[in-house]
PDB file of C-alpha atoms in Angstrom:
ATOM      1  CA  MET A 213      -8.828   1.791  21.377  1.00  0.00           C
ATOM      2  CA  ALA A 214      -5.569   2.505  23.204  1.00  0.00           C
ATOM      3  CA  ILE A 215      -4.031  -0.677  21.809  1.00  0.00           C
ATOM      4  CA  ARG A 216      -5.209   0.141  18.300  1.00  0.00           C
ATOM      5  CA  ASP A 217      -3.787   3.646  18.612  1.00  0.00           C
ATOM      6  CA  GLU A 218      -0.467   2.144  19.682  1.00  0.00           C
ATOM      7  CA  TYR A 219      -0.453  -0.153  16.684  1.00  0.00           C
ATOM      8  CA  ALA A 220      -1.384   2.713  14.358  1.00  0.00           C
ATOM      9  CA  ALA A 221       1.721   4.504  15.641  1.00  0.00           C
ATOM     10  CA  GLN A 222       3.784   1.513  14.516  1.00  0.00           C
ATOM     11  CA  PHE A 223       2.612   1.803  10.921  1.00  0.00           C
ATOM     12  CA  GLY A 224       1.244   5.326  10.414  1.00  0.00           C
ATOM     13  CA  THR A 225      -2.258   6.297   9.338  1.00  0.00           C
ATOM     14  CA  LEU A 226      -1.799   7.574   5.752  1.00  0.00           C
ATOM     15  CA  ILE A 227       0.324   5.010   3.960  1.00  0.00           C
ATOM     16  CA  PRO A 228       0.841   5.377   0.201  1.00  0.00           C
ATOM     17  CA  ALA A 229       1.665   2.123  -1.544  1.00  0.00           C
ATOM     18  CA  MET A 230       4.401   3.896  -3.432  1.00  0.00           C
ATOM     19  CA  VAL A 231       5.621   3.257  -6.947  1.00  0.00           C
ATOM     20  CA  THR A 232       9.157   2.185  -7.761  1.00  0.00           C
ATOM     21  CA  VAL A 233      10.566   4.580 -10.347  1.00  0.00           C
ATOM     22  CA  LEU A 234      12.530   2.983 -13.194  1.00  0.00           C
ATOM     23  CA  THR A 235      15.093   4.350 -15.618  1.00  0.00           C
ATOM     24  CA  GLU A 236      14.497   4.424 -19.362  1.00  0.00           C
ATOM     25  CA  ASP A 237      16.295   1.075 -19.680  1.00  0.00           C
ATOM     26  CA  GLY A 238      14.162  -0.577 -17.010  1.00  0.00           C
ATOM     27  CA  GLU A 239      16.547  -0.475 -14.076  1.00  0.00           C
ATOM     28  CA  VAL A 240      15.494   0.768 -10.655  1.00  0.00           C
ATOM     29  CA  ASP A 241      16.066   4.511 -10.401  1.00  0.00           C
ATOM     30  CA  TYR A 242      17.048   4.601  -6.754  1.00  0.00           C
ATOM     31  CA  SER A 243      17.616   8.330  -6.507  1.00  0.00           C
ATOM     32  CA  ALA A 244      14.282   9.183  -8.152  1.00  0.00           C
ATOM     33  CA  THR A 245      12.437   6.686  -5.960  1.00  0.00           C
ATOM     34  CA  VAL A 246      14.032   8.136  -2.823  1.00  0.00           C
ATOM     35  CA  GLU A 247      13.130  11.682  -3.858  1.00  0.00           C
ATOM     36  CA  PHE A 248       9.586  10.544  -4.495  1.00  0.00           C
ATOM     37  CA  ALA A 249       9.407   8.938  -1.032  1.00  0.00           C
ATOM     38  CA  LYS A 250      10.509  12.212   0.539  1.00  0.00           C
ATOM     39  CA  ARG A 251       7.896  14.082  -1.485  1.00  0.00           C
ATOM     40  CA  LEU A 252       5.148  11.820  -0.124  1.00  0.00           C
ATOM     41  CA  VAL A 253       6.266  12.346   3.465  1.00  0.00           C
ATOM     42  CA  ASP A 254       6.577  16.105   2.945  1.00  0.00           C
ATOM     43  CA  ARG A 255       2.925  16.104   1.864  1.00  0.00           C
ATOM     44  CA  GLY A 256       1.568  14.192   4.817  1.00  0.00           C
ATOM     45  CA  ALA A 257       2.334  10.488   4.542  1.00  0.00           C
ATOM     46  CA  ASP A 258       3.413   8.988   7.871  1.00  0.00           C
ATOM     47  CA  GLY A 259       3.964   5.494   6.491  1.00  0.00           C
ATOM     48  CA  LEU A 260       5.160   4.090   3.161  1.00  0.00           C
ATOM     49  CA  VAL A 261       4.711   0.640   1.662  1.00  0.00           C
ATOM     50  CA  VAL A 262       7.891   0.035  -0.324  1.00  0.00           C
ATOM     51  CA  THR A 263       7.747  -2.683  -3.026  1.00  0.00           C
ATOM     52  CA  GLY A 264       4.125  -3.583  -2.538  1.00  0.00           C
ATOM     53  CA  THR A 265       1.966  -4.508  -5.518  1.00  0.00           C
ATOM     54  CA  THR A 266       1.998  -0.909  -6.768  1.00  0.00           C
ATOM     55  CA  GLY A 267       5.769  -0.893  -6.305  1.00  0.00           C
ATOM     56  CA  GLU A 268       6.117  -3.891  -8.675  1.00  0.00           C
ATOM     57  CA  SER A 269       7.312  -6.316  -6.004  1.00  0.00           C
ATOM     58  CA  SER A 270       6.771  -9.368  -8.184  1.00  0.00           C
ATOM     59  CA  THR A 271       9.228  -8.192 -10.852  1.00  0.00           C
ATOM     60  CA  LEU A 272      11.977  -6.794  -8.617  1.00  0.00           C
ATOM     61  CA  ASP A 273      15.028  -8.797  -7.603  1.00  0.00           C
ATOM     62  CA  ASP A 274      15.786  -9.346  -3.928  1.00  0.00           C
ATOM     63  CA  ASP A 275      18.850  -7.102  -4.052  1.00  0.00           C
ATOM     64  CA  GLU A 276      16.783  -4.308  -5.581  1.00  0.00           C
ATOM     65  CA  ARG A 277      14.103  -4.636  -2.927  1.00  0.00           C
ATOM     66  CA  ILE A 278      16.540  -4.685  -0.013  1.00  0.00           C
ATOM     67  CA  GLU A 279      18.361  -1.631  -1.339  1.00  0.00           C
ATOM     68  CA  LEU A 280      15.067   0.221  -1.690  1.00  0.00           C
ATOM     69  CA  TYR A 281      14.145  -0.528   1.934  1.00  0.00           C
ATOM     70  CA  ARG A 282      17.532   0.712   3.092  1.00  0.00           C
ATOM     71  CA  LEU A 283      17.594   3.886   1.034  1.00  0.00           C
ATOM     72  CA  VAL A 284      13.992   4.914   1.684  1.00  0.00           C
ATOM     73  CA  LYS A 285      14.405   4.416   5.429  1.00  0.00           C
ATOM     74  CA  GLU A 286      17.595   6.467   5.410  1.00  0.00           C
ATOM     75  CA  ALA A 287      15.763   9.199   3.498  1.00  0.00           C
ATOM     76  CA  VAL A 288      12.612   9.490   5.615  1.00  0.00           C
ATOM     77  CA  GLY A 289      14.157   8.589   8.978  1.00  0.00           C
ATOM     78  CA  ASP A 290      11.744   8.987  11.876  1.00  0.00           C
ATOM     79  CA  ARG A 291       9.255  11.015   9.832  1.00  0.00           C
ATOM     80  CA  ALA A 292       7.486   7.939   8.444  1.00  0.00           C
ATOM     81  CA  LYS A 293       7.366   4.192   8.938  1.00  0.00           C
ATOM     82  CA  VAL A 294       8.796   2.051   6.153  1.00  0.00           C
ATOM     83  CA  ILE A 295       6.680  -1.051   5.600  1.00  0.00           C
ATOM     84  CA  ALA A 296       8.462  -3.579   3.426  1.00  0.00           C
ATOM     85  CA  GLY A 297       6.476  -5.542   0.861  1.00  0.00           C
ATOM     86  CA  SER A 298       8.856  -8.419   1.431  1.00  0.00           C
ATOM     87  CA  THR A 299       6.590 -11.468   1.186  1.00  0.00           C
ATOM     88  CA  SER A 300       5.176 -13.696  -1.521  1.00  0.00           C
ATOM     89  CA  ASN A 301       3.629 -17.133  -1.907  1.00  0.00           C
ATOM     90  CA  HIS A 302       6.971 -18.778  -1.017  1.00  0.00           C
ATOM     91  CA  THR A 303       7.221 -19.089   2.754  1.00  0.00           C
ATOM     92  CA  SER A 304      10.940 -19.589   3.305  1.00  0.00           C
ATOM     93  CA  HIS A 305      11.781 -16.895   0.765  1.00  0.00           C
ATOM     94  CA  SER A 306       9.343 -14.544   2.525  1.00  0.00           C
ATOM     95  CA  VAL A 307      11.136 -15.239   5.809  1.00  0.00           C
ATOM     96  CA  GLU A 308      14.566 -14.563   4.338  1.00  0.00           C
ATOM     97  CA  LEU A 309      13.594 -11.363   2.533  1.00  0.00           C
ATOM     98  CA  SER A 310      11.666 -10.048   5.532  1.00  0.00           C
ATOM     99  CA  GLN A 311      14.650 -10.663   7.807  1.00  0.00           C
ATOM    100  CA  ALA A 312      16.817  -8.796   5.309  1.00  0.00           C
ATOM    101  CA  ALA A 313      14.313  -5.927   5.300  1.00  0.00           C
ATOM    102  CA  GLU A 314      14.448  -5.758   9.086  1.00  0.00           C
ATOM    103  CA  ALA A 315      18.250  -5.805   9.010  1.00  0.00           C
ATOM    104  CA  VAL A 316      18.416  -2.691   6.786  1.00  0.00           C
ATOM    105  CA  GLY A 317      15.966  -0.698   8.888  1.00  0.00           C
ATOM    106  CA  ALA A 318      12.404  -1.482   7.777  1.00  0.00           C
ATOM    107  CA  ASP A 319       9.934  -0.656  10.542  1.00  0.00           C
ATOM    108  CA  ALA A 320       7.396  -3.341   9.621  1.00  0.00           C
ATOM    109  CA  ILE A 321       6.467  -5.757   6.858  1.00  0.00           C
ATOM    110  CA  LEU A 322       3.370  -6.262   4.740  1.00  0.00           C
ATOM    111  CA  LEU A 323       2.450  -9.968   4.765  1.00  0.00           C
ATOM    112  CA  VAL A 324       0.417 -10.749   1.666  1.00  0.00           C
ATOM    113  CA  THR A 325      -1.888 -13.767   1.519  1.00  0.00           C
ATOM    114  CA  PRO A 326      -0.042 -16.387  -0.587  1.00  0.00           C
ATOM    115  CA  TYR A 327      -1.291 -16.215  -4.152  1.00  0.00           C
ATOM    116  CA  TYR A 328      -1.618 -18.955  -6.799  1.00  0.00           C
ATOM    117  CA  ASN A 329      -0.954 -21.788  -4.299  1.00  0.00           C
ATOM    118  CA  LYS A 330      -4.499 -21.396  -2.852  1.00  0.00           C
ATOM    119  CA  PRO A 331      -3.569 -22.781   0.598  1.00  0.00           C
ATOM    120  CA  SER A 332      -6.117 -23.837   3.197  1.00  0.00           C
ATOM    121  CA  GLN A 333      -6.860 -21.574   6.140  1.00  0.00           C
ATOM    122  CA  GLY A 334      -4.538 -23.778   8.172  1.00  0.00           C
ATOM    123  CA  GLY A 335      -1.832 -23.162   5.595  1.00  0.00           C
ATOM    124  CA  LEU A 336      -2.412 -19.419   5.763  1.00  0.00           C
ATOM    125  CA  ILE A 337      -1.980 -19.502   9.529  1.00  0.00           C
ATOM    126  CA  ALA A 338       1.192 -21.597   9.345  1.00  0.00           C
ATOM    127  CA  HIS A 339       2.672 -19.374   6.633  1.00  0.00           C
ATOM    128  CA  SER A 340       1.901 -16.178   8.539  1.00  0.00           C
ATOM    129  CA  PHE A 341       3.226 -17.481  11.837  1.00  0.00           C
ATOM    130  CA  ALA A 342       6.426 -18.690  10.143  1.00  0.00           C
ATOM    131  CA  VAL A 343       7.142 -15.174   8.887  1.00  0.00           C
ATOM    132  CA  ALA A 344       6.117 -13.374  12.079  1.00  0.00           C
ATOM    133  CA  ASP A 345       8.077 -15.788  14.263  1.00  0.00           C
ATOM    134  CA  ALA A 346      11.260 -14.949  12.345  1.00  0.00           C
ATOM    135  CA  LEU A 347      11.049 -11.189  12.997  1.00  0.00           C
ATOM    136  CA  THR A 348      11.172  -8.680  15.811  1.00  0.00           C
ATOM    137  CA  ILE A 349       9.360  -5.901  13.888  1.00  0.00           C
ATOM    138  CA  PRO A 350       5.561  -5.705  13.540  1.00  0.00           C
ATOM    139  CA  VAL A 351       3.574  -7.329  10.761  1.00  0.00           C
ATOM    140  CA  MET A 352       0.601  -6.039   8.765  1.00  0.00           C
ATOM    141  CA  LEU A 353      -1.513  -8.777   7.183  1.00  0.00           C
ATOM    142  CA  TYR A 354      -2.710  -8.133   3.641  1.00  0.00           C
ATOM    143  CA  ASP A 355      -6.048  -9.719   2.756  1.00  0.00           C
ATOM    144  CA  ILE A 356      -6.667  -9.313  -0.974  1.00  0.00           C
ATOM    145  CA  PRO A 357      -8.567 -12.316  -2.365  1.00  0.00           C
ATOM    146  CA  GLY A 358      -9.093 -10.629  -5.719  1.00  0.00           C
ATOM    147  CA  ARG A 359      -5.366 -11.064  -6.375  1.00  0.00           C
ATOM    148  CA  SER A 360      -4.456 -13.990  -4.137  1.00  0.00           C
ATOM    149  CA  GLY A 361      -7.448 -16.204  -4.894  1.00  0.00           C
ATOM    150  CA  VAL A 362      -7.913 -17.040  -1.198  1.00  0.00           C
ATOM    151  CA  PRO A 363      -9.402 -14.821   1.529  1.00  0.00           C
ATOM    152  CA  LEU A 364      -8.322 -14.732   5.137  1.00  0.00           C
ATOM    153  CA  SER A 365     -11.450 -15.913   6.955  1.00  0.00           C
ATOM    154  CA  THR A 366     -12.581 -13.997  10.015  1.00  0.00           C
ATOM    155  CA  ALA A 367     -11.642 -16.963  12.218  1.00  0.00           C
ATOM    156  CA  THR A 368      -8.161 -17.049  10.646  1.00  0.00           C
ATOM    157  CA  ILE A 369      -7.630 -13.332  11.230  1.00  0.00           C
ATOM    158  CA  GLN A 370      -8.762 -13.743  14.835  1.00  0.00           C
ATOM    159  CA  GLU A 371      -6.225 -16.534  15.289  1.00  0.00           C
ATOM    160  CA  LEU A 372      -3.429 -14.579  13.628  1.00  0.00           C
ATOM    161  CA  ALA A 373      -4.201 -11.555  15.800  1.00  0.00           C
ATOM    162  CA  LYS A 374      -3.044 -13.563  18.827  1.00  0.00           C
ATOM    163  CA  HIS A 375       0.552 -13.378  17.587  1.00  0.00           C
ATOM    164  CA  PRO A 376       2.443 -10.609  19.416  1.00  0.00           C
ATOM    165  CA  ARG A 377       3.892  -9.173  16.202  1.00  0.00           C
ATOM    166  CA  ILE A 378       0.836  -9.437  13.940  1.00  0.00           C
ATOM    167  CA  ASN A 379      -0.639  -6.069  14.807  1.00  0.00           C
ATOM    168  CA  ALA A 380      -2.448  -4.776  11.725  1.00  0.00           C
ATOM    169  CA  LEU A 381      -4.513  -5.745   8.698  1.00  0.00           C
ATOM    170  CA  LYS A 382      -4.676  -4.138   5.280  1.00  0.00           C
ATOM    171  CA  ASP A 383      -8.216  -5.035   4.289  1.00  0.00           C
ATOM    172  CA  ALA A 384      -8.913  -5.272   0.556  1.00  0.00           C
ATOM    173  CA  LYS A 385     -11.590  -7.950   0.746  1.00  0.00           C
ATOM    174  CA  GLY A 386     -14.553  -5.649   0.207  1.00  0.00           C
ATOM    175  CA  ASP A 387     -16.663  -7.381   2.869  1.00  0.00           C
ATOM    176  CA  PHE A 388     -17.679  -4.644   5.295  1.00  0.00           C
ATOM    177  CA  ASN A 389     -19.537  -6.975   7.643  1.00  0.00           C
ATOM    178  CA  ALA A 390     -16.544  -9.294   7.971  1.00  0.00           C
ATOM    179  CA  THR A 391     -14.227  -6.355   8.626  1.00  0.00           C
ATOM    180  CA  THR A 392     -16.600  -4.987  11.247  1.00  0.00           C
ATOM    181  CA  GLU A 393     -16.446  -8.316  13.073  1.00  0.00           C
ATOM    182  CA  VAL A 394     -12.632  -8.225  12.980  1.00  0.00           C
ATOM    183  CA  ILE A 395     -12.637  -4.699  14.413  1.00  0.00           C
ATOM    184  CA  ALA A 396     -15.038  -5.766  17.150  1.00  0.00           C
ATOM    185  CA  THR A 397     -13.211  -8.954  18.142  1.00  0.00           C
ATOM    186  CA  THR A 398      -9.497  -8.148  17.764  1.00  0.00           C
ATOM    187  CA  ASP A 399      -7.064  -5.369  18.674  1.00  0.00           C
ATOM    188  CA  LEU A 400      -5.628  -5.192  15.162  1.00  0.00           C
ATOM    189  CA  ALA A 401      -5.133  -1.778  13.603  1.00  0.00           C
ATOM    190  CA  ILE A 402      -7.258  -2.010  10.454  1.00  0.00           C
ATOM    191  CA  TYR A 403      -6.328  -0.172   7.268  1.00  0.00           C
ATOM    192  CA  SER A 404      -8.524   0.229   4.229  1.00  0.00           C
ATOM    193  CA  GLY A 405      -6.894  -1.470   1.265  1.00  0.00           C
ATOM    194  CA  ASP A 406      -9.492   0.100  -1.014  1.00  0.00           C
ATOM    195  CA  ASP A 407      -9.117   3.875  -1.320  1.00  0.00           C
ATOM    196  CA  GLY A 408     -12.847   4.407  -1.764  1.00  0.00           C
ATOM    197  CA  LEU A 409     -13.719   2.636   1.497  1.00  0.00           C
ATOM    198  CA  THR A 410     -11.501   4.772   3.718  1.00  0.00           C
ATOM    199  CA  LEU A 411     -14.359   6.824   5.149  1.00  0.00           C
ATOM    200  CA  PRO A 412     -16.750   3.950   6.006  1.00  0.00           C
ATOM    201  CA  LEU A 413     -14.006   1.715   7.396  1.00  0.00           C
ATOM    202  CA  MET A 414     -12.614   4.518   9.557  1.00  0.00           C
ATOM    203  CA  ALA A 415     -16.149   5.261  10.714  1.00  0.00           C
ATOM    204  CA  ALA A 416     -16.277   1.646  11.940  1.00  0.00           C
ATOM    205  CA  GLY A 417     -12.932   1.976  13.726  1.00  0.00           C
ATOM    206  CA  ALA A 418     -10.154   1.538  11.166  1.00  0.00           C
ATOM    207  CA  ALA A 419      -6.873   3.384  11.751  1.00  0.00           C
ATOM    208  CA  GLY A 420      -6.300   4.714   8.241  1.00  0.00           C
ATOM    209  CA  VAL A 421      -5.590   3.702   4.650  1.00  0.00           C
ATOM    210  CA  VAL A 422      -2.901   2.042   2.570  1.00  0.00           C
ATOM    211  CA  SER A 423      -3.544   3.941  -0.639  1.00  0.00           C
ATOM    212  CA  VAL A 424      -2.564   3.856  -4.298  1.00  0.00           C
ATOM    213  CA  SER A 425      -4.172   7.212  -5.125  1.00  0.00           C
ATOM    214  CA  ALA A 426      -2.232   8.888  -2.302  1.00  0.00           C
ATOM    215  CA  ASN A 427       0.871   8.624  -4.490  1.00  0.00           C
ATOM    216  CA  VAL A 428      -0.484  11.836  -6.028  1.00  0.00           C
ATOM    217  CA  ALA A 429      -3.443  13.028  -3.930  1.00  0.00           C
ATOM    218  CA  THR A 430      -1.467  12.836  -0.704  1.00  0.00           C
ATOM    219  CA  GLU A 431      -2.810  16.000   0.880  1.00  0.00           C
ATOM    220  CA  GLY A 432      -6.406  15.035   0.124  1.00  0.00           C
ATOM    221  CA  TYR A 433      -6.083  11.698   1.881  1.00  0.00           C
ATOM    222  CA  ARG A 434      -4.223  13.326   4.771  1.00  0.00           C
ATOM    223  CA  ALA A 435      -7.175  15.682   5.209  1.00  0.00           C
ATOM    224  CA  LEU A 436      -9.679  12.810   4.993  1.00  0.00           C
ATOM    225  CA  VAL A 437      -7.848  10.630   7.519  1.00  0.00           C
ATOM    226  CA  ASP A 438      -7.312  13.531   9.918  1.00  0.00           C
ATOM    227  CA  ALA A 439     -10.962  14.554   9.719  1.00  0.00           C
ATOM    228  CA  MET A 440     -12.138  11.022  10.465  1.00  0.00           C
ATOM    229  CA  THR A 441      -9.667  10.720  13.341  1.00  0.00           C
ATOM    230  CA  ALA A 442     -11.008  13.990  14.774  1.00  0.00           C
ATOM    231  CA  GLY A 443     -14.638  12.890  14.349  1.00  0.00           C
ATOM    232  CA  ASP A 444     -15.313  15.689  11.843  1.00  0.00           C
ATOM    233  CA  LEU A 445     -17.652  13.748   9.579  1.00  0.00           C
ATOM    234  CA  ALA A 446     -18.769  16.760   7.522  1.00  0.00           C
ATOM    235  CA  THR A 447     -15.203  17.577   6.471  1.00  0.00           C
ATOM    236  CA  ALA A 448     -14.390  13.905   5.913  1.00  0.00           C
ATOM    237  CA  ARG A 449     -17.464  13.469   3.723  1.00  0.00           C
ATOM    238  CA  ALA A 450     -16.491  16.473   1.635  1.00  0.00           C
ATOM    239  CA  ARG A 451     -12.966  15.160   1.129  1.00  0.00           C
ATOM    240  CA  HIS A 452     -14.361  11.689   0.284  1.00  0.00           C
ATOM    241  CA  LEU A 453     -16.597  13.105  -2.428  1.00  0.00           C
ATOM    242  CA  GLU A 454     -13.766  15.215  -3.855  1.00  0.00           C
ATOM    243  CA  LEU A 455     -11.520  12.150  -4.003  1.00  0.00           C
ATOM    244  CA  ASP A 456     -14.084   9.795  -5.547  1.00  0.00           C
ATOM    245  CA  PRO A 457     -13.284  10.581  -9.227  1.00  0.00           C
ATOM    246  CA  VAL A 458      -9.585  10.617  -8.378  1.00  0.00           C
ATOM    247  CA  GLN A 459      -9.869   7.073  -7.031  1.00  0.00           C
ATOM    248  CA  ARG A 460     -11.626   5.989 -10.214  1.00  0.00           C
ATOM    249  CA  ALA A 461      -8.810   7.438 -12.293  1.00  0.00           C
ATOM    250  CA  PHE A 462      -6.202   5.438 -10.420  1.00  0.00           C
ATOM    251  CA  MET A 463      -8.060   2.172 -10.015  1.00  0.00           C
ATOM    252  CA  SER A 464     -10.730   1.750 -12.706  1.00  0.00           C
ATOM    253  CA  HIS A 465      -8.854   1.737 -16.004  1.00  0.00           C
ATOM    254  CA  LEU A 466      -5.513  -0.018 -15.466  1.00  0.00           C
ATOM    255  CA  GLN A 467      -3.400  -1.698 -12.827  1.00  0.00           C
ATOM    256  CA  GLY A 468      -2.883   0.843 -10.056  1.00  0.00           C
ATOM    257  CA  GLY A 469       0.858   1.050 -10.551  1.00  0.00           C
ATOM    258  CA  VAL A 470       0.551   1.641 -14.303  1.00  0.00           C
ATOM    259  CA  ALA A 471      -2.077   4.367 -13.911  1.00  0.00           C
ATOM    260  CA  THR A 472      -0.141   6.002 -11.084  1.00  0.00           C
ATOM    261  CA  LYS A 473       3.058   6.230 -13.089  1.00  0.00           C
ATOM    262  CA  ALA A 474       1.177   7.646 -16.076  1.00  0.00           C
ATOM    263  CA  ILE A 475      -0.324  10.390 -13.913  1.00  0.00           C
ATOM    264  CA  LEU A 476       2.950  11.122 -12.146  1.00  0.00           C
ATOM    265  CA  LYS A 477       4.769  11.491 -15.456  1.00  0.00           C
ATOM    266  CA  ASP A 478       2.056  13.672 -16.964  1.00  0.00           C
ATOM    267  CA  LEU A 479       2.294  15.937 -13.916  1.00  0.00           C
ATOM    268  CA  GLY A 480       6.087  16.129 -14.237  1.00  0.00           C
ATOM    269  CA  ILE A 481       6.679  14.479 -10.854  1.00  0.00           C
ATOM    270  CA  ILE A 482       8.656  11.582 -12.342  1.00  0.00           C
ATOM    271  CA  ASN A 483      10.477  11.500 -15.658  1.00  0.00           C
ATOM    272  CA  ASN A 484       9.671   7.951 -16.739  1.00  0.00           C
ATOM    273  CA  ASP A 485       6.456   5.962 -16.525  1.00  0.00           C
ATOM    274  CA  GLY A 486       8.082   2.695 -17.571  1.00  0.00           C
ATOM    275  CA  VAL A 487       7.055  -0.552 -15.876  1.00  0.00           C
ATOM    276  CA  ARG A 488       8.384  -4.086 -16.032  1.00  0.00           C
ATOM    277  CA  LEU A 489       6.681  -6.794 -18.023  1.00  0.00           C
ATOM    278  CA  PRO A 490       4.107  -8.231 -17.842  1.00  0.00           C
ATOM    279  CA  TRP A 491       2.827  -4.703 -17.133  1.00  0.00           C
ATOM    280  CA  VAL A 492       3.041  -2.234 -20.016  1.00  0.00           C
ATOM    281  CA  PRO A 493       2.729   1.569 -19.865  1.00  0.00           C
ATOM    282  CA  ALA A 494      -0.590   3.310 -20.442  1.00  0.00           C
ATOM    283  CA  THR A 495      -1.573   4.001 -24.039  1.00  0.00           C
ATOM    284  CA  ASP A 496      -2.701   7.426 -25.221  1.00  0.00           C
ATOM    285  CA  THR A 497      -6.325   6.242 -25.167  1.00  0.00           C
ATOM    286  CA  GLU A 498      -5.970   4.941 -21.623  1.00  0.00           C
ATOM    287  CA  ARG A 499      -4.388   8.223 -20.561  1.00  0.00           C
ATOM    288  CA  ASP A 500      -7.371  10.089 -21.999  1.00  0.00           C
ATOM    289  CA  GLU A 501      -9.736   7.928 -19.923  1.00  0.00           C
ATOM    290  CA  ILE A 502      -7.694   8.495 -16.771  1.00  0.00           C
ATOM    291  CA  TRP A 503      -7.596  12.242 -17.282  1.00  0.00           C
ATOM    292  CA  ALA A 504     -11.325  12.422 -17.950  1.00  0.00           C
ATOM    293  CA  ASP A 505     -11.849  11.267 -14.365  1.00  0.00           C
ATOM    294  CA  LEU A 506      -9.196  13.612 -12.992  1.00  0.00           C
ATOM    295  CA  GLU A 507     -10.616  16.572 -14.875  1.00  0.00           C
ATOM    296  CA  SER A 508     -14.055  15.816 -13.403  1.00  0.00           C
ATOM    297  CA  ALA A 509     -12.350  16.218 -10.010  1.00  0.00           C
ATOM    298  CA  GLY A 510     -11.113  19.668 -11.046  1.00  0.00           C
ATOM    299  CA  TRP A 511      -7.585  18.659 -12.043  1.00  0.00           C
ATOM    300  CA  SER A 512      -6.013  20.364 -15.048  1.00  0.00           C
ATOM    301  CA  ARG A 513      -4.270  18.163 -17.563  1.00  0.00           C
ATOM    302  CA  PRO A 514      -0.825  19.533 -18.399  1.00  0.00           C
ATOM    303  CA  THR A 515      -0.184  20.480 -22.006  1.00  0.00           C
ATOM    304  CA  PRO A 516       2.297  18.047 -23.585  1.00  0.00           C
TER     305      PRO A 516
END
């Protein structure tokens, strides 16, 4: 566990996959995004994924992404790790953007399984090693077959874990038995990539969570992660049950980034819930569905 604890210190334990705030005309609102990053850290986040899926990585330009890594790192300093969502299904581009992220101060990168290409397991290994070999900062694998179309097999993860800079895994595969085997056979710091599985995965030995819902419910997830780390299962269970309808609100109705921005705007935390196509903002009906879940968790919907 000492090695896993060391790796957790490289990435944090509560890691919101933060949104990228846009202006009314669709440009990146750098100042608002930086203020939002500071808000997350003030409320307990010790890591931030910048320009992950929730942060609209696939529709941001390279210059926008690099500037976000630089500005967020300058803003949060040593209070939280900045994990750059700097990879895609294009290997050489992933290398170049990840090197740029490292150059402007990112603490680590999130290495997503290449999507659309559907590479073999051998291709996944070669792609991952190519990116990790080009860096000096640590790498968190991101296994999300629901989006990428291809899972990282247990054998592939075990092979990738041999690389000195591949030190963590964001697990969004939804296969608890496979994740348990990875925990048992590697020294990777495992992070739940599904908010609702934070408690059971941490009970099996995971280090924490990379969370969409923690964009808003930051303190709740901080309490859950801390309780699990301390072995206080009763408190952790209570926090898990309180967060369950919150997780549904963020993840059950719309893309996580769209729902998150809708909630953040309704709460007055950001001024614009705009997203870039092909995403579109939440409709009034979709907002009603989201808030029905939040209200069942005891949240009060602000009056327009």
